[in-house]
Amino acid sequence: MAFGTGTSREISIDVSSSNMKMVLGGYNRKTGVVSVDKFGLIPLESDTIADGVIADQFGVVMALKNALAKSNIQDKRAILTVEGSYLHTRDLELPAVKGDQLRDMVRYEILGQGTNNRDMIVEYIIYDKVLDEETKQQKYKVRATAIPKDVANDFRELMKTSQLVPVALDVNPNAIRKLFKSGTINGTTNINSNTLLLIELSSKTTNITVLDKGFPVLTRRLQFGHSNVRQVAETVKKVQGNSANKSSILTRRLQVVKGEGISTVDVADIDVWHETVKDEPSLNSAVSAYFKSLTDAISRTAQFSISKYHLDAISTCFLYG
């Protein structure tokens, strides 16, 4: 979650999916303490927000107003955090030049010379300054993010219609970067002395971050998310009930042999790792095969970062989303 930097309280809302998360709190810059006064989950219809895009703005506004009223929250200053496949995020090393020059460099690096006519907003932060070993010139370490202007305008309109005061629009990768900046995770893993693999599973994307002693050395976004997991689980259910579309790509990819004795398995929601599934050879191989592409991509990212940045072995992996 993103928080403001003043002493006043703010509402932070994660609107990446149809399970909106809301937190009321603040950040004390002097003490470095983040206070959380209230928090909650705002469930919506499954397609209300898909891949970070609002399909039913009226429904979101009504749900948000109702949640604020039920929680007796009178505060108006709000920060939204979003995540979707429309985001473009890159970590860059650029010459330490003046602001306007740096801005042009960042925009070129993240958008390139693409032919996409969609109007994009590009924002960036400078999170470190280093000396280039070869040129001996100062360089900025920059994290840049581009978001379509129409998407940003939709979120701004959402806050105004909900009678909230827009403070900032943040993106989940940046919020996560701040969250994992220092300290310990789950009270046991020291961020400053370990190389960690962070896997954020969103609706249609999976973000992989390699964090070396609190520093995000590499971030990759895969076009695979929990909606795919749900799709596999639902298809497995249909296969068990003999109602699956035998011509669909997913059914064929699951490679379930027709006529093979498959016992009925109650696979609730996305629980494709149910014990009975593990014991059923065809279903076990189907699930394993489908997720192999994800695990292979994660493994390649980890090995690439270890080799390129001369890192220690990755000690721990954290999955969240």
PDB file of C-alpha atoms in Angstrom:
ATOM      1  CA  MET A   1       0.000   0.000   0.000  1.00  0.00           C
ATOM      2  CA  ALA A   2       1.108   3.555  -0.630  1.00  0.00           C
ATOM      3  CA  PHE A   3       1.023   6.137   2.129  1.00  0.00           C
ATOM      4  CA  GLY A   4       1.465   9.885   2.139  1.00  0.00           C
ATOM      5  CA  THR A   5       4.435  11.575   3.762  1.00  0.00           C
ATOM      6  CA  GLY A   6       2.638  14.067   5.982  1.00  0.00           C
ATOM      7  CA  THR A   7       1.295  13.700   9.490  1.00  0.00           C
ATOM      8  CA  SER A   8      -2.363  13.693   8.391  1.00  0.00           C
ATOM      9  CA  ARG A   9      -4.210  10.445   7.855  1.00  0.00           C
ATOM     10  CA  GLU A  10      -4.905   9.185   4.360  1.00  0.00           C
ATOM     11  CA  ILE A  11      -6.956   6.429   2.786  1.00  0.00           C
ATOM     12  CA  SER A  12      -4.985   3.988   0.654  1.00  0.00           C
ATOM     13  CA  ILE A  13      -7.013   1.837  -1.744  1.00  0.00           C
ATOM     14  CA  ASP A  14      -5.723  -1.007  -3.906  1.00  0.00           C
ATOM     15  CA  VAL A  15      -7.991  -1.079  -6.968  1.00  0.00           C
ATOM     16  CA  SER A  16      -6.105  -3.708  -8.980  1.00  0.00           C
ATOM     17  CA  SER A  17      -8.864  -6.319  -8.808  1.00  0.00           C
ATOM     18  CA  SER A  18     -12.480  -6.898  -7.802  1.00  0.00           C
ATOM     19  CA  ASN A  19     -11.312  -7.512  -4.230  1.00  0.00           C
ATOM     20  CA  MET A  20     -10.466  -3.921  -3.331  1.00  0.00           C
ATOM     21  CA  LYS A  21      -8.311  -3.398  -0.237  1.00  0.00           C
ATOM     22  CA  MET A  22      -8.685  -0.250   1.845  1.00  0.00           C
ATOM     23  CA  VAL A  23      -6.426   1.044   4.621  1.00  0.00           C
ATOM     24  CA  LEU A  24      -6.730   4.194   6.709  1.00  0.00           C
ATOM     25  CA  GLY A  25      -3.451   5.341   8.220  1.00  0.00           C
ATOM     26  CA  GLY A  26      -0.507   7.671   8.013  1.00  0.00           C
ATOM     27  CA  TYR A  27       3.254   8.001   8.022  1.00  0.00           C
ATOM     28  CA  ASN A  28       5.300   9.943  10.562  1.00  0.00           C
ATOM     29  CA  ARG A  29       8.444  11.104   8.784  1.00  0.00           C
ATOM     30  CA  LYS A  30      10.259  11.976  12.028  1.00  0.00           C
ATOM     31  CA  THR A  31       9.828   8.590  13.668  1.00  0.00           C
ATOM     32  CA  GLY A  32       9.534   6.495  10.491  1.00  0.00           C
ATOM     33  CA  VAL A  33       6.423   4.817  11.888  1.00  0.00           C
ATOM     34  CA  VAL A  34       3.523   3.790   9.646  1.00  0.00           C
ATOM     35  CA  SER A  35       0.258   3.719  11.574  1.00  0.00           C
ATOM     36  CA  VAL A  36      -2.759   1.698  10.442  1.00  0.00           C
ATOM     37  CA  ASP A  37      -6.028   2.758  12.048  1.00  0.00           C
ATOM     38  CA  LYS A  38      -8.558   0.812   9.988  1.00  0.00           C
ATOM     39  CA  PHE A  39      -8.435  -1.671   7.135  1.00  0.00           C
ATOM     40  CA  GLY A  40     -10.791  -3.897   5.221  1.00  0.00           C
ATOM     41  CA  LEU A  41     -11.692  -5.756   2.038  1.00  0.00           C
ATOM     42  CA  ILE A  42     -14.349  -4.448  -0.363  1.00  0.00           C
ATOM     43  CA  PRO A  43     -15.614  -7.403  -2.454  1.00  0.00           C
ATOM     44  CA  LEU A  44     -17.148  -6.639  -5.860  1.00  0.00           C
ATOM     45  CA  GLU A  45     -18.670  -8.696  -8.659  1.00  0.00           C
ATOM     46  CA  SER A  46     -15.890 -10.695 -10.331  1.00  0.00           C
ATOM     47  CA  ASP A  47     -15.719  -8.617 -13.542  1.00  0.00           C
ATOM     48  CA  THR A  48     -16.171  -5.171 -11.987  1.00  0.00           C
ATOM     49  CA  ILE A  49     -12.410  -4.573 -12.079  1.00  0.00           C
ATOM     50  CA  ALA A  50     -10.437  -6.787 -14.447  1.00  0.00           C
ATOM     51  CA  ASP A  51      -6.680  -6.503 -14.889  1.00  0.00           C
ATOM     52  CA  GLY A  52      -6.692  -3.087 -13.225  1.00  0.00           C
ATOM     53  CA  VAL A  53      -9.404  -1.646 -15.507  1.00  0.00           C
ATOM     54  CA  ILE A  54     -12.761  -0.526 -14.083  1.00  0.00           C
ATOM     55  CA  ALA A  55     -15.670  -1.970 -16.080  1.00  0.00           C
ATOM     56  CA  ASP A  56     -18.437  -0.678 -13.789  1.00  0.00           C
ATOM     57  CA  GLN A  57     -17.460   2.667 -12.286  1.00  0.00           C
ATOM     58  CA  PHE A  58     -20.897   3.247 -10.729  1.00  0.00           C
ATOM     59  CA  GLY A  59     -20.716  -0.106  -8.931  1.00  0.00           C
ATOM     60  CA  VAL A  60     -17.240   0.667  -7.583  1.00  0.00           C
ATOM     61  CA  VAL A  61     -18.315   4.125  -6.375  1.00  0.00           C
ATOM     62  CA  MET A  62     -21.352   2.724  -4.565  1.00  0.00           C
ATOM     63  CA  ALA A  63     -19.329  -0.065  -2.931  1.00  0.00           C
ATOM     64  CA  LEU A  64     -16.597   2.367  -1.887  1.00  0.00           C
ATOM     65  CA  LYS A  65     -19.023   4.897  -0.409  1.00  0.00           C
ATOM     66  CA  ASN A  66     -20.814   2.120   1.476  1.00  0.00           C
ATOM     67  CA  ALA A  67     -17.517   0.786   2.885  1.00  0.00           C
ATOM     68  CA  LEU A  68     -16.429   4.262   4.019  1.00  0.00           C
ATOM     69  CA  ALA A  69     -19.783   4.838   5.720  1.00  0.00           C
ATOM     70  CA  LYS A  70     -19.795   1.423   7.443  1.00  0.00           C
ATOM     71  CA  SER A  71     -16.252   1.996   8.719  1.00  0.00           C
ATOM     72  CA  ASN A  72     -17.200   5.511   9.849  1.00  0.00           C
ATOM     73  CA  ILE A  73     -14.296   7.010   7.895  1.00  0.00           C
ATOM     74  CA  GLN A  74     -14.630  10.775   7.473  1.00  0.00           C
ATOM     75  CA  ASP A  75     -11.145  11.346   6.011  1.00  0.00           C
ATOM     76  CA  LYS A  76     -11.090  12.475   2.374  1.00  0.00           C
ATOM     77  CA  ARG A  77      -7.445  12.396   1.239  1.00  0.00           C
ATOM     78  CA  ALA A  78      -6.960   9.241  -0.823  1.00  0.00           C
ATOM     79  CA  ILE A  79      -4.183   7.384  -2.630  1.00  0.00           C
ATOM     80  CA  LEU A  80      -4.948   4.664  -5.168  1.00  0.00           C
ATOM     81  CA  THR A  81      -2.563   1.853  -6.054  1.00  0.00           C
ATOM     82  CA  VAL A  82      -3.081  -0.019  -9.317  1.00  0.00           C
ATOM     83  CA  GLU A  83      -1.636  -2.936 -11.265  1.00  0.00           C
ATOM     84  CA  GLY A  84      -2.432  -4.125 -14.780  1.00  0.00           C
ATOM     85  CA  SER A  85      -0.907  -5.371 -17.996  1.00  0.00           C
ATOM     86  CA  TYR A  86      -1.195  -1.817 -19.373  1.00  0.00           C
ATOM     87  CA  LEU A  87       1.650  -0.650 -17.094  1.00  0.00           C
ATOM     88  CA  HIS A  88       5.208  -0.396 -18.401  1.00  0.00           C
ATOM     89  CA  THR A  89       7.865  -0.361 -15.662  1.00  0.00           C
ATOM     90  CA  ARG A  90      11.643  -0.357 -16.113  1.00  0.00           C
ATOM     91  CA  ASP A  91      14.726   0.090 -13.951  1.00  0.00           C
ATOM     92  CA  LEU A  92      17.275   2.292 -15.729  1.00  0.00           C
ATOM     93  CA  GLU A  93      20.811   3.611 -15.287  1.00  0.00           C
ATOM     94  CA  LEU A  94      21.114   7.047 -16.919  1.00  0.00           C
ATOM     95  CA  PRO A  95      23.664   9.898 -16.890  1.00  0.00           C
ATOM     96  CA  ALA A  96      23.267  12.368 -14.022  1.00  0.00           C
ATOM     97  CA  VAL A  97      21.966  15.258 -16.154  1.00  0.00           C
ATOM     98  CA  LYS A  98      19.521  18.104 -15.548  1.00  0.00           C
ATOM     99  CA  GLY A  99      15.862  17.402 -14.897  1.00  0.00           C
ATOM    100  CA  ASP A 100      14.451  18.217 -18.337  1.00  0.00           C
ATOM    101  CA  GLN A 101      17.143  16.156 -20.082  1.00  0.00           C
ATOM    102  CA  LEU A 102      16.627  13.240 -17.720  1.00  0.00           C
ATOM    103  CA  ARG A 103      12.879  13.409 -18.270  1.00  0.00           C
ATOM    104  CA  ASP A 104      13.346  13.131 -22.043  1.00  0.00           C
ATOM    105  CA  MET A 105      15.787  10.228 -21.622  1.00  0.00           C
ATOM    106  CA  VAL A 106      13.396   8.333 -19.357  1.00  0.00           C
ATOM    107  CA  ARG A 107      10.473   8.841 -21.715  1.00  0.00           C
ATOM    108  CA  TYR A 108      12.502   7.613 -24.684  1.00  0.00           C
ATOM    109  CA  GLU A 109      13.834   4.572 -22.810  1.00  0.00           C
ATOM    110  CA  ILE A 110      10.442   3.419 -21.572  1.00  0.00           C
ATOM    111  CA  LEU A 111       8.360   4.232 -24.656  1.00  0.00           C
ATOM    112  CA  GLY A 112      11.058   3.961 -27.330  1.00  0.00           C
ATOM    113  CA  GLN A 113      10.001   4.678 -30.883  1.00  0.00           C
ATOM    114  CA  GLY A 114       6.907   2.527 -30.678  1.00  0.00           C
ATOM    115  CA  THR A 115       3.947   3.123 -32.966  1.00  0.00           C
ATOM    116  CA  ASN A 116       1.418   2.852 -30.145  1.00  0.00           C
ATOM    117  CA  ASN A 117      -0.773   5.933 -30.445  1.00  0.00           C
ATOM    118  CA  ARG A 118      -2.138   5.627 -26.919  1.00  0.00           C
ATOM    119  CA  ASP A 119      -1.305   8.727 -24.870  1.00  0.00           C
ATOM    120  CA  MET A 120       0.922   7.677 -21.959  1.00  0.00           C
ATOM    121  CA  ILE A 121       1.883   9.374 -18.710  1.00  0.00           C
ATOM    122  CA  VAL A 122       5.492   8.654 -17.700  1.00  0.00           C
ATOM    123  CA  GLU A 123       6.687   9.174 -14.121  1.00  0.00           C
ATOM    124  CA  TYR A 124       9.968   8.195 -12.501  1.00  0.00           C
ATOM    125  CA  ILE A 125      11.916   8.254  -9.251  1.00  0.00           C
ATOM    126  CA  ILE A 126      15.676   8.476  -8.675  1.00  0.00           C
ATOM    127  CA  TYR A 127      16.499   5.942  -5.981  1.00  0.00           C
ATOM    128  CA  ASP A 128      20.309   5.897  -6.119  1.00  0.00           C
ATOM    129  CA  LYS A 129      23.381   7.596  -7.590  1.00  0.00           C
ATOM    130  CA  VAL A 130      26.437   5.568  -8.630  1.00  0.00           C
ATOM    131  CA  LEU A 131      29.811   6.079 -10.305  1.00  0.00           C
ATOM    132  CA  ASP A 132      30.290   4.364 -13.667  1.00  0.00           C
ATOM    133  CA  GLU A 133      33.408   2.170 -13.361  1.00  0.00           C
ATOM    134  CA  GLU A 134      34.480   2.731 -16.983  1.00  0.00           C
ATOM    135  CA  THR A 135      33.668   6.406 -17.628  1.00  0.00           C
ATOM    136  CA  LYS A 136      33.983   7.582 -14.007  1.00  0.00           C
ATOM    137  CA  GLN A 137      30.817   9.617 -14.605  1.00  0.00           C
ATOM    138  CA  GLN A 138      27.911   9.904 -12.165  1.00  0.00           C
ATOM    139  CA  LYS A 139      24.795   7.930 -13.058  1.00  0.00           C
ATOM    140  CA  TYR A 140      21.270   7.887 -11.676  1.00  0.00           C
ATOM    141  CA  LYS A 141      19.440   4.669 -10.902  1.00  0.00           C
ATOM    142  CA  VAL A 142      15.889   5.328 -12.032  1.00  0.00           C
ATOM    143  CA  ARG A 143      12.632   3.407 -11.813  1.00  0.00           C
ATOM    144  CA  ALA A 144      10.194   4.598 -14.471  1.00  0.00           C
ATOM    145  CA  THR A 145       6.548   3.700 -15.035  1.00  0.00           C
ATOM    146  CA  ALA A 146       4.209   4.526 -17.914  1.00  0.00           C
ATOM    147  CA  ILE A 147       0.424   4.353 -17.622  1.00  0.00           C
ATOM    148  CA  PRO A 148      -2.216   5.188 -20.262  1.00  0.00           C
ATOM    149  CA  LYS A 149      -3.597   8.683 -19.688  1.00  0.00           C
ATOM    150  CA  ASP A 150      -7.212   7.552 -20.094  1.00  0.00           C
ATOM    151  CA  VAL A 151      -6.765   4.910 -17.372  1.00  0.00           C
ATOM    152  CA  ALA A 152      -5.285   7.498 -14.983  1.00  0.00           C
ATOM    153  CA  ASN A 153      -8.176   9.867 -15.761  1.00  0.00           C
ATOM    154  CA  ASP A 154     -10.699   7.108 -14.987  1.00  0.00           C
ATOM    155  CA  PHE A 155      -9.158   6.589 -11.538  1.00  0.00           C
ATOM    156  CA  ARG A 156      -9.105  10.326 -10.874  1.00  0.00           C
ATOM    157  CA  GLU A 157     -12.781  10.537 -11.826  1.00  0.00           C
ATOM    158  CA  LEU A 158     -13.499   7.581  -9.524  1.00  0.00           C
ATOM    159  CA  MET A 159     -12.015   9.419  -6.542  1.00  0.00           C
ATOM    160  CA  LYS A 160     -13.840  12.660  -7.310  1.00  0.00           C
ATOM    161  CA  THR A 161     -17.189  10.862  -7.771  1.00  0.00           C
ATOM    162  CA  SER A 162     -16.580   9.078  -4.452  1.00  0.00           C
ATOM    163  CA  GLN A 163     -16.100  12.533  -2.863  1.00  0.00           C
ATOM    164  CA  LEU A 164     -12.456  11.817  -2.092  1.00  0.00           C
ATOM    165  CA  VAL A 165      -9.520  14.184  -2.573  1.00  0.00           C
ATOM    166  CA  PRO A 166      -6.928  12.655  -4.966  1.00  0.00           C
ATOM    167  CA  VAL A 167      -3.447  12.746  -3.423  1.00  0.00           C
ATOM    168  CA  ALA A 168      -1.561  10.312  -5.653  1.00  0.00           C
ATOM    169  CA  LEU A 169      -1.900   7.406  -8.046  1.00  0.00           C
ATOM    170  CA  ASP A 170       0.722   4.771  -7.252  1.00  0.00           C
ATOM    171  CA  VAL A 171       1.497   1.444  -8.908  1.00  0.00           C
ATOM    172  CA  ASN A 172       1.889  -1.794  -6.998  1.00  0.00           C
ATOM    173  CA  PRO A 173       5.507  -2.469  -8.072  1.00  0.00           C
ATOM    174  CA  ASN A 174       6.549   0.884  -6.598  1.00  0.00           C
ATOM    175  CA  ALA A 175       4.518   0.331  -3.435  1.00  0.00           C
ATOM    176  CA  ILE A 176       6.147  -3.086  -3.037  1.00  0.00           C
ATOM    177  CA  ARG A 177       9.591  -1.530  -3.545  1.00  0.00           C
ATOM    178  CA  LYS A 178       8.924   0.784  -0.597  1.00  0.00           C
ATOM    179  CA  LEU A 179       7.461  -2.025   1.492  1.00  0.00           C
ATOM    180  CA  PHE A 180      10.528  -4.258   1.053  1.00  0.00           C
ATOM    181  CA  LYS A 181      13.079  -1.465   1.416  1.00  0.00           C
ATOM    182  CA  SER A 182      14.443  -2.608   4.795  1.00  0.00           C
ATOM    183  CA  GLY A 183      13.666  -4.522   7.988  1.00  0.00           C
ATOM    184  CA  THR A 184      12.439  -8.100   8.201  1.00  0.00           C
ATOM    185  CA  ILE A 185       9.707 -10.095   6.464  1.00  0.00           C
ATOM    186  CA  ASN A 186       7.382 -12.159   8.658  1.00  0.00           C
ATOM    187  CA  GLY A 187       9.706 -11.329  11.538  1.00  0.00           C
ATOM    188  CA  THR A 188      12.351 -13.810  10.349  1.00  0.00           C
ATOM    189  CA  THR A 189      13.946 -12.860   7.004  1.00  0.00           C
ATOM    190  CA  ASN A 190      16.342  -9.917   7.096  1.00  0.00           C
ATOM    191  CA  ILE A 191      15.974  -7.891   3.888  1.00  0.00           C
ATOM    192  CA  ASN A 192      19.331  -6.115   4.197  1.00  0.00           C
ATOM    193  CA  SER A 193      21.409  -9.312   4.324  1.00  0.00           C
ATOM    194  CA  ASN A 194      19.644 -11.611   1.839  1.00  0.00           C
ATOM    195  CA  THR A 195      18.936 -11.999  -1.864  1.00  0.00           C
ATOM    196  CA  LEU A 196      15.207 -12.584  -2.250  1.00  0.00           C
ATOM    197  CA  LEU A 197      12.839 -13.526  -5.045  1.00  0.00           C
ATOM    198  CA  LEU A 198       9.468 -11.739  -4.871  1.00  0.00           C
ATOM    199  CA  ILE A 199       6.583 -13.075  -6.969  1.00  0.00           C
ATOM    200  CA  GLU A 200       3.447 -10.932  -7.201  1.00  0.00           C
ATOM    201  CA  LEU A 201       0.508 -12.797  -8.741  1.00  0.00           C
ATOM    202  CA  SER A 202      -2.073 -10.397 -10.212  1.00  0.00           C
ATOM    203  CA  SER A 203      -5.137 -11.011 -12.365  1.00  0.00           C
ATOM    204  CA  LYS A 204      -3.428 -11.377 -15.735  1.00  0.00           C
ATOM    205  CA  THR A 205       0.226 -10.730 -14.942  1.00  0.00           C
ATOM    206  CA  THR A 206       2.949 -12.030 -12.649  1.00  0.00           C
ATOM    207  CA  ASN A 207       5.671  -9.633 -11.511  1.00  0.00           C
ATOM    208  CA  ILE A 208       9.021 -11.158 -10.571  1.00  0.00           C
ATOM    209  CA  THR A 209      11.459  -9.013  -8.593  1.00  0.00           C
ATOM    210  CA  VAL A 210      14.961  -9.997  -7.525  1.00  0.00           C
ATOM    211  CA  LEU A 211      15.773  -8.042  -4.371  1.00  0.00           C
ATOM    212  CA  ASP A 212      19.440  -7.984  -3.382  1.00  0.00           C
ATOM    213  CA  LYS A 213      19.933  -6.645   0.152  1.00  0.00           C
ATOM    214  CA  GLY A 214      16.923  -4.367  -0.212  1.00  0.00           C
ATOM    215  CA  PHE A 215      17.778  -3.243  -3.754  1.00  0.00           C
ATOM    216  CA  PRO A 216      15.532  -4.269  -6.706  1.00  0.00           C
ATOM    217  CA  VAL A 217      18.153  -5.348  -9.255  1.00  0.00           C
ATOM    218  CA  LEU A 218      15.703  -6.860 -11.720  1.00  0.00           C
ATOM    219  CA  THR A 219      11.956  -6.804 -12.406  1.00  0.00           C
ATOM    220  CA  ARG A 220      10.114  -8.878 -15.006  1.00  0.00           C
ATOM    221  CA  ARG A 221       6.404  -8.945 -15.880  1.00  0.00           C
ATOM    222  CA  LEU A 222       4.953 -12.201 -17.248  1.00  0.00           C
ATOM    223  CA  GLN A 223       1.620 -12.385 -19.059  1.00  0.00           C
ATOM    224  CA  PHE A 224       0.252 -15.005 -16.658  1.00  0.00           C
ATOM    225  CA  GLY A 225      -1.915 -14.408 -13.595  1.00  0.00           C
ATOM    226  CA  HIS A 226      -4.383 -15.884 -11.145  1.00  0.00           C
ATOM    227  CA  SER A 227      -7.207 -15.652 -13.711  1.00  0.00           C
ATOM    228  CA  ASN A 228      -5.306 -18.341 -15.637  1.00  0.00           C
ATOM    229  CA  VAL A 229      -5.101 -20.443 -12.466  1.00  0.00           C
ATOM    230  CA  ARG A 230      -8.858 -20.102 -12.005  1.00  0.00           C
ATOM    231  CA  GLN A 231      -9.425 -21.033 -15.644  1.00  0.00           C
ATOM    232  CA  VAL A 232      -7.404 -24.235 -15.222  1.00  0.00           C
ATOM    233  CA  ALA A 233      -9.329 -25.176 -12.071  1.00  0.00           C
ATOM    234  CA  GLU A 234     -12.691 -24.619 -13.762  1.00  0.00           C
ATOM    235  CA  THR A 235     -11.648 -26.682 -16.792  1.00  0.00           C
ATOM    236  CA  VAL A 236     -10.439 -29.504 -14.535  1.00  0.00           C
ATOM    237  CA  LYS A 237     -13.883 -29.520 -12.889  1.00  0.00           C
ATOM    238  CA  LYS A 238     -15.587 -29.744 -16.287  1.00  0.00           C
ATOM    239  CA  VAL A 239     -13.275 -32.547 -17.387  1.00  0.00           C
ATOM    240  CA  GLN A 240     -14.225 -34.486 -14.263  1.00  0.00           C
ATOM    241  CA  GLY A 241     -17.903 -33.925 -15.038  1.00  0.00           C
ATOM    242  CA  ASN A 242     -17.413 -34.854 -18.724  1.00  0.00           C
ATOM    243  CA  SER A 243     -18.754 -31.440 -19.789  1.00  0.00           C
ATOM    244  CA  ALA A 244     -15.526 -29.869 -21.030  1.00  0.00           C
ATOM    245  CA  ASN A 245     -15.261 -28.554 -24.580  1.00  0.00           C
ATOM    246  CA  LYS A 246     -12.983 -31.195 -26.099  1.00  0.00           C
ATOM    247  CA  SER A 247     -11.940 -28.832 -28.911  1.00  0.00           C
ATOM    248  CA  SER A 248     -10.805 -25.967 -26.661  1.00  0.00           C
ATOM    249  CA  ILE A 249      -7.092 -25.170 -26.529  1.00  0.00           C
ATOM    250  CA  LEU A 250      -7.025 -25.391 -22.733  1.00  0.00           C
ATOM    251  CA  THR A 251      -8.746 -28.786 -22.622  1.00  0.00           C
ATOM    252  CA  ARG A 252      -6.291 -30.158 -25.175  1.00  0.00           C
ATOM    253  CA  ARG A 253      -3.380 -28.643 -23.265  1.00  0.00           C
ATOM    254  CA  LEU A 254      -4.544 -30.444 -20.119  1.00  0.00           C
ATOM    255  CA  GLN A 255      -4.079 -33.686 -22.080  1.00  0.00           C
ATOM    256  CA  VAL A 256      -6.679 -35.703 -20.221  1.00  0.00           C
ATOM    257  CA  VAL A 257      -7.116 -39.062 -21.947  1.00  0.00           C
ATOM    258  CA  LYS A 258     -10.707 -39.765 -22.971  1.00  0.00           C
ATOM    259  CA  GLY A 259     -12.115 -42.854 -21.330  1.00  0.00           C
ATOM    260  CA  GLU A 260      -9.514 -42.957 -18.577  1.00  0.00           C
ATOM    261  CA  GLY A 261     -11.032 -43.581 -15.173  1.00  0.00           C
ATOM    262  CA  ILE A 262     -10.945 -40.227 -13.409  1.00  0.00           C
ATOM    263  CA  SER A 263     -12.425 -40.091  -9.947  1.00  0.00           C
ATOM    264  CA  THR A 264     -14.606 -37.104  -9.024  1.00  0.00           C
ATOM    265  CA  VAL A 265     -12.560 -34.469  -7.237  1.00  0.00           C
ATOM    266  CA  ASP A 266     -14.083 -31.521  -5.414  1.00  0.00           C
ATOM    267  CA  VAL A 267     -11.610 -28.811  -6.430  1.00  0.00           C
ATOM    268  CA  ALA A 268     -12.763 -25.666  -4.647  1.00  0.00           C
ATOM    269  CA  ASP A 269     -12.082 -22.406  -6.511  1.00  0.00           C
ATOM    270  CA  ILE A 270      -8.342 -22.311  -7.368  1.00  0.00           C
ATOM    271  CA  ASP A 271      -7.233 -25.198  -5.158  1.00  0.00           C
ATOM    272  CA  VAL A 272      -5.703 -27.237  -7.977  1.00  0.00           C
ATOM    273  CA  TRP A 273      -3.218 -28.748  -5.521  1.00  0.00           C
ATOM    274  CA  HIS A 274      -5.901 -30.729  -3.704  1.00  0.00           C
ATOM    275  CA  GLU A 275      -4.515 -34.036  -2.352  1.00  0.00           C
ATOM    276  CA  THR A 276      -6.802 -36.082  -4.602  1.00  0.00           C
ATOM    277  CA  VAL A 277      -5.513 -34.221  -7.650  1.00  0.00           C
ATOM    278  CA  LYS A 278      -1.972 -35.184  -6.656  1.00  0.00           C
ATOM    279  CA  ASP A 279      -3.017 -38.829  -6.475  1.00  0.00           C
ATOM    280  CA  GLU A 280      -4.716 -38.757  -9.904  1.00  0.00           C
ATOM    281  CA  PRO A 281      -1.941 -39.180 -12.546  1.00  0.00           C
ATOM    282  CA  SER A 282      -3.726 -37.470 -15.449  1.00  0.00           C
ATOM    283  CA  LEU A 283      -4.834 -34.437 -13.440  1.00  0.00           C
ATOM    284  CA  ASN A 284      -1.485 -34.202 -11.704  1.00  0.00           C
ATOM    285  CA  SER A 285       0.414 -34.122 -14.997  1.00  0.00           C
ATOM    286  CA  ALA A 286      -2.100 -31.680 -16.472  1.00  0.00           C
ATOM    287  CA  VAL A 287      -1.696 -29.150 -13.690  1.00  0.00           C
ATOM    288  CA  SER A 288       2.082 -29.597 -13.629  1.00  0.00           C
ATOM    289  CA  ALA A 289       2.364 -29.100 -17.387  1.00  0.00           C
ATOM    290  CA  TYR A 290       0.243 -25.974 -17.408  1.00  0.00           C
ATOM    291  CA  PHE A 291       2.281 -24.204 -14.725  1.00  0.00           C
ATOM    292  CA  LYS A 292       5.637 -25.351 -16.049  1.00  0.00           C
ATOM    293  CA  SER A 293       5.888 -22.253 -18.231  1.00  0.00           C
ATOM    294  CA  LEU A 294       5.537 -20.054 -15.161  1.00  0.00           C
ATOM    295  CA  THR A 295       8.126 -21.888 -13.072  1.00  0.00           C
ATOM    296  CA  ASP A 296      10.539 -22.020 -16.020  1.00  0.00           C
ATOM    297  CA  ALA A 297      10.262 -18.255 -16.501  1.00  0.00           C
ATOM    298  CA  ILE A 298      10.880 -17.644 -12.805  1.00  0.00           C
ATOM    299  CA  SER A 299      13.905 -19.949 -12.845  1.00  0.00           C
ATOM    300  CA  ARG A 300      15.356 -18.213 -15.923  1.00  0.00           C
ATOM    301  CA  THR A 301      14.887 -14.795 -14.319  1.00  0.00           C
ATOM    302  CA  ALA A 302      16.594 -15.918 -11.123  1.00  0.00           C
ATOM    303  CA  GLN A 303      19.554 -17.499 -12.934  1.00  0.00           C
ATOM    304  CA  PHE A 304      19.968 -14.492 -15.235  1.00  0.00           C
ATOM    305  CA  SER A 305      20.053 -12.043 -12.319  1.00  0.00           C
ATOM    306  CA  ILE A 306      22.564 -14.159 -10.358  1.00  0.00           C
ATOM    307  CA  SER A 307      24.875 -14.319 -13.381  1.00  0.00           C
ATOM    308  CA  LYS A 308      24.515 -10.722 -14.589  1.00  0.00           C
ATOM    309  CA  TYR A 309      24.706  -8.975 -11.227  1.00  0.00           C
ATOM    310  CA  HIS A 310      27.104 -11.436  -9.526  1.00  0.00           C
ATOM    311  CA  LEU A 311      24.659 -12.141  -6.719  1.00  0.00           C
ATOM    312  CA  ASP A 312      24.718 -14.704  -3.967  1.00  0.00           C
ATOM    313  CA  ALA A 313      22.325 -17.601  -4.307  1.00  0.00           C
ATOM    314  CA  ILE A 314      18.691 -16.602  -3.815  1.00  0.00           C
ATOM    315  CA  SER A 315      17.873 -17.646  -0.271  1.00  0.00           C
ATOM    316  CA  THR A 316      14.112 -17.211  -0.048  1.00  0.00           C
ATOM    317  CA  CYS A 317      11.101 -16.770  -2.315  1.00  0.00           C
ATOM    318  CA  PHE A 318       7.953 -14.870  -1.299  1.00  0.00           C
ATOM    319  CA  LEU A 319       4.666 -15.267  -3.172  1.00  0.00           C
ATOM    320  CA  TYR A 320       1.933 -12.678  -2.691  1.00  0.00           C
ATOM    321  CA  GLY A 321      -0.936 -11.046  -4.552  1.00  0.00           C
TER     322      GLY A 321
END
